[in-house]
Structure formats: C-alpha cells, structure tokens
PDB file of C-alpha atoms in Angstrom:
ATOM      1  CA  MET A   1       0.000   0.000   0.000  1.00 73.00           C
ATOM      2  CA  ALA A   2       1.444   3.281  -1.095  1.00 88.00           C
ATOM      3  CA  LYS A   3       0.453   6.442   0.755  1.00 95.00           C
ATOM      4  CA  THR A   4       0.795   9.982  -0.499  1.00 97.00           C
ATOM      5  CA  LEU A   5       0.059  13.318   1.121  1.00 98.00           C
ATOM      6  CA  GLU A   6      -1.480  15.625  -1.482  1.00 98.00           C
ATOM      7  CA  LEU A   7      -1.325  19.372  -0.870  1.00 98.00           C
ATOM      8  CA  GLN A   8      -3.771  21.210  -3.103  1.00 98.00           C
ATOM      9  CA  PHE A   9      -3.652  24.900  -3.928  1.00 98.00           C
ATOM     10  CA  THR A  10      -5.871  27.236  -5.939  1.00 98.00           C
ATOM     11  CA  THR A  11      -4.050  29.108  -8.710  1.00 97.00           C
ATOM     12  CA  GLN A  12      -4.569  32.588 -10.154  1.00 97.00           C
ATOM     13  CA  LEU A  13      -6.836  31.211 -12.886  1.00 97.00           C
ATOM     14  CA  GLY A  14      -9.009  29.355 -10.352  1.00 97.00           C
ATOM     15  CA  LYS A  15      -7.610  25.908 -11.119  1.00 98.00           C
ATOM     16  CA  THR A  16      -6.276  23.354  -8.645  1.00 98.00           C
ATOM     17  CA  SER A  17      -2.589  22.448  -8.497  1.00 98.00           C
ATOM     18  CA  THR A  18      -1.319  19.546  -6.384  1.00 98.00           C
ATOM     19  CA  ILE A  19       2.010  18.798  -4.721  1.00 98.00           C
ATOM     20  CA  SER A  20       2.348  15.109  -3.789  1.00 97.00           C
ATOM     21  CA  ILE A  21       4.590  13.861  -0.986  1.00 97.00           C
ATOM     22  CA  ASP A  22       5.376  10.139  -1.003  1.00 96.00           C
ATOM     23  CA  SER A  23       5.469   8.131   2.248  1.00 95.00           C
ATOM     24  CA  PRO A  24       4.446  10.930   4.629  1.00 97.00           C
ATOM     25  CA  ILE A  25       5.039  10.654   8.366  1.00 95.00           C
ATOM     26  CA  GLU A  26       1.959   9.337  10.129  1.00 95.00           C
ATOM     27  CA  PRO A  27      -0.091  10.361  11.880  1.00 96.00           C
ATOM     28  CA  VAL A  28      -0.198  13.518   9.790  1.00 97.00           C
ATOM     29  CA  ASP A  29       0.332  16.640  11.906  1.00 97.00           C
ATOM     30  CA  VAL A  30      -2.283  19.066  10.549  1.00 97.00           C
ATOM     31  CA  THR A  31      -0.591  22.059  12.178  1.00 98.00           C
ATOM     32  CA  LYS A  32       2.697  21.300  10.408  1.00 98.00           C
ATOM     33  CA  VAL A  33       0.895  20.714   7.110  1.00 98.00           C
ATOM     34  CA  ASN A  34      -0.799  24.124   7.411  1.00 98.00           C
ATOM     35  CA  GLU A  35       2.534  25.777   8.244  1.00 98.00           C
ATOM     36  CA  ALA A  36       4.237  24.093   5.288  1.00 98.00           C
ATOM     37  CA  MET A  37       1.465  25.167   2.925  1.00 98.00           C
ATOM     38  CA  ASP A  38       1.702  28.751   4.232  1.00 98.00           C
ATOM     39  CA  GLN A  39       5.468  28.701   3.599  1.00 98.00           C
ATOM     40  CA  ILE A  40       4.911  27.395   0.065  1.00 98.00           C
ATOM     41  CA  LEU A  41       2.462  30.254  -0.595  1.00 98.00           C
ATOM     42  CA  GLN A  42       4.882  32.844   0.834  1.00 98.00           C
ATOM     43  CA  ALA A  43       7.891  31.527  -1.106  1.00 98.00           C
ATOM     44  CA  ASN A  44       5.954  31.635  -4.406  1.00 96.00           C
ATOM     45  CA  ILE A  45       8.490  29.379  -6.144  1.00 95.00           C
ATOM     46  CA  PHE A  46       6.233  27.090  -8.171  1.00 93.00           C
ATOM     47  CA  LEU A  47       5.345  27.958 -11.752  1.00 88.00           C
ATOM     48  CA  THR A  48       2.159  26.549 -13.245  1.00 95.00           C
ATOM     49  CA  SER A  49       0.393  27.098 -16.541  1.00 96.00           C
ATOM     50  CA  SER A  50      -2.541  28.553 -14.585  1.00 97.00           C
ATOM     51  CA  GLY A  51      -0.500  31.065 -12.582  1.00 96.00           C
ATOM     52  CA  ASP A  52       0.853  31.309  -9.049  1.00 96.00           C
ATOM     53  CA  PHE A  53      -0.589  29.513  -6.040  1.00 97.00           C
ATOM     54  CA  ILE A  54      -2.884  31.960  -4.263  1.00 97.00           C
ATOM     55  CA  ASN A  55      -4.750  29.907  -1.612  1.00 97.00           C
ATOM     56  CA  LYS A  56      -4.673  26.605   0.223  1.00 98.00           C
ATOM     57  CA  LYS A  57      -7.452  24.314  -0.965  1.00 98.00           C
ATOM     58  CA  SER A  58      -6.987  20.993   0.847  1.00 98.00           C
ATOM     59  CA  ALA A  59      -4.593  18.388   2.182  1.00 98.00           C
ATOM     60  CA  ASN A  60      -5.405  14.715   1.707  1.00 98.00           C
ATOM     61  CA  LEU A  61      -3.770  11.462   2.743  1.00 97.00           C
ATOM     62  CA  VAL A  62      -4.272   9.113  -0.199  1.00 97.00           C
ATOM     63  CA  GLU A  63      -3.837   5.365   0.102  1.00 96.00           C
ATOM     64  CA  ARG A  64      -3.409   3.392  -3.102  1.00 93.00           C
ATOM     65  CA  ASN A  65      -3.648  -0.362  -3.510  1.00 92.00           C
ATOM     66  CA  VAL A  66      -2.253  -1.953  -6.648  1.00 87.00           C
ATOM     67  CA  LYS A  67      -2.672  -5.606  -7.520  1.00 90.00           C
ATOM     68  CA  GLY A  68      -0.594  -6.801 -10.424  1.00 92.00           C
ATOM     69  CA  TYR A  69      -1.461  -9.741 -12.640  1.00 96.00           C
ATOM     70  CA  GLU A  70       0.903 -11.836 -14.700  1.00 96.00           C
ATOM     71  CA  VAL A  71       0.126 -11.611 -18.387  1.00 96.00           C
ATOM     72  CA  LYS A  72       1.542 -13.822 -21.114  1.00 92.00           C
TER      73      LYS A  72
END
C-alpha cells in the first residue's frame, strides 16, 4: 500500500494544483501541514500554466492499492 500526502492549492486562474509527498510521516500533523502550505504560498516558487498559487485548498492522505497480474 502506497500512501501519499497531497497538498492542493488554488491558482490565479481558479484551477487546482497539487504537490504530492510520497510516504508521509503518520499520523499527519495538521498544524505542520498548514505551516508548510503557508510557507509554500509565501515563497511563491512554483510555476504553473494557470499562474501562481494563491490559496490553500486541501490536504489529503491518499492510500493506493495496486494488484498486479501476470500476463503472457
């Protein structure tokens, strides 16, 4: 099971942009996530096709299960 912490931001054009963090520390510390997202907004270092990040939208812990099958 792979887990990812997804940090979602609203951009200048009203779209959603996501930063994914693999294998986050659990349990997730919501206070630290909020602080990190605030720092990302302040630093303004990410370039997207829909403009700068302007607001925090959400933070989600995503768990993904993959079952592979042998094919011949």
